[in-house]
Coordinates of C-alpha atoms in Angstrom, one line a residue:
X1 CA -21.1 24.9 34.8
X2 CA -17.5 24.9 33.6
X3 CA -16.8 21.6 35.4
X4 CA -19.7 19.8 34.1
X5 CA -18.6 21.0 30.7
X6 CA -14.8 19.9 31.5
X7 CA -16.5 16.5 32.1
X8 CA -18.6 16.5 29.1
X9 CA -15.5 16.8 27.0
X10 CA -13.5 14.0 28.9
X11 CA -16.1 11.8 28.2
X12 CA -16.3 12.9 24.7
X13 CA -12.7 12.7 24.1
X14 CA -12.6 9.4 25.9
X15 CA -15.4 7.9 23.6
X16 CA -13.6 9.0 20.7
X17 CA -10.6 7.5 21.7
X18 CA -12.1 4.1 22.5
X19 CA -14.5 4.3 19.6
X20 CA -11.6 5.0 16.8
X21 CA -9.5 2.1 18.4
X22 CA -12.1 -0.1 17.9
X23 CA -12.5 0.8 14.7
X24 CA -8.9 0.4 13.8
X25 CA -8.6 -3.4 15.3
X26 CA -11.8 -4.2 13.5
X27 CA -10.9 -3.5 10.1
X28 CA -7.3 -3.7 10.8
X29 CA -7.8 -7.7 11.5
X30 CA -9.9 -8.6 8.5
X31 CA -9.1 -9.7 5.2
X32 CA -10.2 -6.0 3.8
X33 CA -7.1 -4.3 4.7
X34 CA -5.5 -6.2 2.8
X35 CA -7.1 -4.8 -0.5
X36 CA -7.4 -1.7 0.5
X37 CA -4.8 0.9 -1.1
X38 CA -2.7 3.5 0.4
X39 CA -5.5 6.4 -0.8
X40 CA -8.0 3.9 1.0
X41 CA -6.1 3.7 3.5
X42 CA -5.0 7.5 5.0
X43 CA -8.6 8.5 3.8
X44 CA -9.9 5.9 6.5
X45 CA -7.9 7.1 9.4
X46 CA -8.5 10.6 8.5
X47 CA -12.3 10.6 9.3
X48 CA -11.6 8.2 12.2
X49 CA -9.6 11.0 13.4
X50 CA -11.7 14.1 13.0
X51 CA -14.7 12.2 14.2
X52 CA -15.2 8.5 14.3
X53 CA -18.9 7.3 14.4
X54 CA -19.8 5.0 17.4
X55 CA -19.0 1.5 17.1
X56 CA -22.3 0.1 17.0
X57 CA -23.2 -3.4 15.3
X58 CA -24.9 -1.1 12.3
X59 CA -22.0 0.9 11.8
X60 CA -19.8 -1.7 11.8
X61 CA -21.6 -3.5 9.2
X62 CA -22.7 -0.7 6.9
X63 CA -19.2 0.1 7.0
X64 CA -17.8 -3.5 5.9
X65 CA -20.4 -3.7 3.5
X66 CA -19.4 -0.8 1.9
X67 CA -15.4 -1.5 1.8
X68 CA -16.5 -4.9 0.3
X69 CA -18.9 -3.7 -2.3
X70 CA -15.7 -1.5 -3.6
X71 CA -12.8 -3.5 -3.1
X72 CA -12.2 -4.9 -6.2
X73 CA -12.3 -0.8 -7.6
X74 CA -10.3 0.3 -5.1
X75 CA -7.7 -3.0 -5.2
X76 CA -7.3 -1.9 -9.0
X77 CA -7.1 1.9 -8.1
X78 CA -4.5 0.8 -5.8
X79 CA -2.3 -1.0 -7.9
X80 CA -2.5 1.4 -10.8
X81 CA -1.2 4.0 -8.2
X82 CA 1.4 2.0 -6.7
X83 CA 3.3 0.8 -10.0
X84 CA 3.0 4.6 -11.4
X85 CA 4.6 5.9 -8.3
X86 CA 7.6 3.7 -8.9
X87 CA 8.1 3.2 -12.4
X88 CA 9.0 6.2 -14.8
X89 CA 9.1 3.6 -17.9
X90 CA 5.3 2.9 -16.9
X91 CA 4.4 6.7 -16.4
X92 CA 4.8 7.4 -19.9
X93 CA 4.3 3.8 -21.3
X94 CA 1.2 4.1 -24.3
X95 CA 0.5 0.7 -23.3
X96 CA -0.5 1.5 -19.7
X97 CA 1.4 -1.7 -18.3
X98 CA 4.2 -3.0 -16.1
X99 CA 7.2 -3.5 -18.1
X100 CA 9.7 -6.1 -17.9
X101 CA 12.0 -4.1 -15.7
X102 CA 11.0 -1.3 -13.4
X103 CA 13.8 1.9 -12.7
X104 CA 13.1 3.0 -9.2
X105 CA 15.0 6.3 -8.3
X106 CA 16.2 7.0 -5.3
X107 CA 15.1 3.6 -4.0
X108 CA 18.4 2.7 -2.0
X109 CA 20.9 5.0 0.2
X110 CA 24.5 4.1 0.7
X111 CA 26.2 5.4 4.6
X112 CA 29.5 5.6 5.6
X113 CA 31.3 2.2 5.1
X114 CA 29.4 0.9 1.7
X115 CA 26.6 -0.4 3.6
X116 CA 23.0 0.2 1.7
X117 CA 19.8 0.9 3.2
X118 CA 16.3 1.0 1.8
X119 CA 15.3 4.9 1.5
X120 CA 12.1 5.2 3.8
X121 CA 10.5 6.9 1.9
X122 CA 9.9 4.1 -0.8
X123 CA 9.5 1.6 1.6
X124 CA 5.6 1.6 1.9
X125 CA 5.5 2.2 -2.1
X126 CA 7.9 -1.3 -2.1
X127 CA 5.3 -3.1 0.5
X128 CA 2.6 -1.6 -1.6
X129 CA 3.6 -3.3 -4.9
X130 CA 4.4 -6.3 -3.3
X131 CA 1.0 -6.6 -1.2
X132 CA -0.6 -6.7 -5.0
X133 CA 1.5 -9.7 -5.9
X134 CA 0.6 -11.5 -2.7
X135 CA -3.2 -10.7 -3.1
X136 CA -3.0 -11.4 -7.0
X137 CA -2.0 -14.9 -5.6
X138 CA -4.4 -15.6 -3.2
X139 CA -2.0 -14.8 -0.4
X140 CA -2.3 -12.4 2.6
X141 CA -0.7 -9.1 2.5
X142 CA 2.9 -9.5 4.1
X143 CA 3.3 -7.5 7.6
X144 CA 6.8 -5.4 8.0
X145 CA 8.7 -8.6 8.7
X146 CA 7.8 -10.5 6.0
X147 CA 7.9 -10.3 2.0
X148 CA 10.4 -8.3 -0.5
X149 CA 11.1 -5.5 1.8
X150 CA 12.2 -7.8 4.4
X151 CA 14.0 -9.4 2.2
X152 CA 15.9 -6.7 0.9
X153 CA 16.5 -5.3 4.4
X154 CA 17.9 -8.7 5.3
X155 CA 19.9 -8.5 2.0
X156 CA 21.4 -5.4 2.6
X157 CA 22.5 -6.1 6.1
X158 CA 24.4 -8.9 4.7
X159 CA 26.5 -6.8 2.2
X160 CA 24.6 -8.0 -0.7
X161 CA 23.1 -5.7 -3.6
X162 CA 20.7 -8.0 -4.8
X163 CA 17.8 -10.0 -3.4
X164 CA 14.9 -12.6 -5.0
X165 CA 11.8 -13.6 -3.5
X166 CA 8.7 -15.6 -4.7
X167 CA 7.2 -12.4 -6.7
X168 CA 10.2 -9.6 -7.3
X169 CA 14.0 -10.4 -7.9
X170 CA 15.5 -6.9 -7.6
X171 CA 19.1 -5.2 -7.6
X172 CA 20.4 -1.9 -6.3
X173 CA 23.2 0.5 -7.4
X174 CA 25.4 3.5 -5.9
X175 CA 23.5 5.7 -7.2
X176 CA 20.3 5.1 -5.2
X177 CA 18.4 3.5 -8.1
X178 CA 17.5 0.0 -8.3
X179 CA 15.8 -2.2 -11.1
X180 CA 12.6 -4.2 -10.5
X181 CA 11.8 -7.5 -12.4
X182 CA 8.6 -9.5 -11.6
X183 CA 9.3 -13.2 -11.0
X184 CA 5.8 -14.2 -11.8
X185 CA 4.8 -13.3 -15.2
X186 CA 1.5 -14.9 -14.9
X187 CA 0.7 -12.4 -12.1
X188 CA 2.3 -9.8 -13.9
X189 CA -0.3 -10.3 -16.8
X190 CA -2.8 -10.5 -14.5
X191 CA -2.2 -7.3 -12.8
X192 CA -1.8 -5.8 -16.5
X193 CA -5.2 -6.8 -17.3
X194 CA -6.9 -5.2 -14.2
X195 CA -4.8 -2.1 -15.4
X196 CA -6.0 -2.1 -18.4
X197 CA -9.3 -2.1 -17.3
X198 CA -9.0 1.0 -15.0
X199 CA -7.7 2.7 -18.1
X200 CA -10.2 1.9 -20.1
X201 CA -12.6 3.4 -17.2
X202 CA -10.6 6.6 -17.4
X203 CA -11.0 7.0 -20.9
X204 CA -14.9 6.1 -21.0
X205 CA -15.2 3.2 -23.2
X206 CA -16.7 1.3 -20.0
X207 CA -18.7 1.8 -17.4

């Protein structure tokens, strides 16, 4: 009995495995994930880990279906969240809007020799703004290697403190902080509209 059970669980653990891999690459390679915001995102692999449902053509579809059905709230959700996490101007801003200039705290570190480096732990909030520009543009979300974090990695390697791409131009100081400019003002409106619109969820004057 114990060794049939022992096998029971192997198998179970070994659909689960294969079932939440599955899972990952199928979502992972569509143009969803790009859309979907960090909250989306952890709450995803969370249930994938504590129990992922077969992959099975229903699944999969009731699944997509759903994650289309709320992109566009949870791409707005998502950028609300990503510029408040950076941004104390926009924090307490009565006009619930990206500014002109965003102050990013502890954004940069400096090591021994002068050289900076981005502080990990606002990298993905960096990638996270900057997939909103891309998407706002009809572009694909950048991977690791590509768009402003790259940048400023490549940047920073090369002894600069500044870097510009096509949607940020951005500059960092000794004291970890840098300062944020969009390029693109027409996105910037844009992405201040859709703000505006989740606010005005939030407070009830639209459903």
């Amino acid at each position: 009995c114990r060794t049939r059970w022992t096998t029971t669980q192997t198998r179970l653990t070994m659909r689960q495995r294969l079932d939440r891999d599955m899972w990952r690459s199928i979502v992972y390679s569509t143009p969803l994930w790009s859309v979907l915001d960090a909250e989306e995102k952890k709450r995803f692999d969370s249930e994938l880990e504590k129990d992922p449902p077969p992959v099975t053509p229903e699944n999969v579809a009731a699944t997509i279906g759903r994650l289309s059905a709320d992109s566009h709230q949870i791409f707005r959700r998502g950028l609300v969240n990503a510029f408040r996490t950076l941004c104390r101007d926009y924090k307490s801003n009565d006009g619930f809007k990206i500014g002109d200039r965003m102050v990013i705290t502890f954004a940069v570190e400096r090591y021994s020799g002068g050289t900076f480096h981005p502080n990990y732990r606002r990298v993905e909030e960096l990638r996270d703004v900057d997939r909103v520009m891309h998407v706002l543009d009809g572009k694909p979300a950048p991977d690791y290697q590509q768009g402003f974090s790259a940048a400023m990695r490549q940047a920073m390697v090369a002894g600069l403190d500044r870097v510009e791409t096509p949607y940020w131009r951005a500059r960092w100081f000794n004291n970890g902080t840098m300062h944020l400019w969009a390029v693109r003002r027409d996105l910037q409106d844009r992405a201040n509209l859709l703000i505006e619109d989740r606010r005005l969820e939030f407070t009830g004057k639209i459903t």
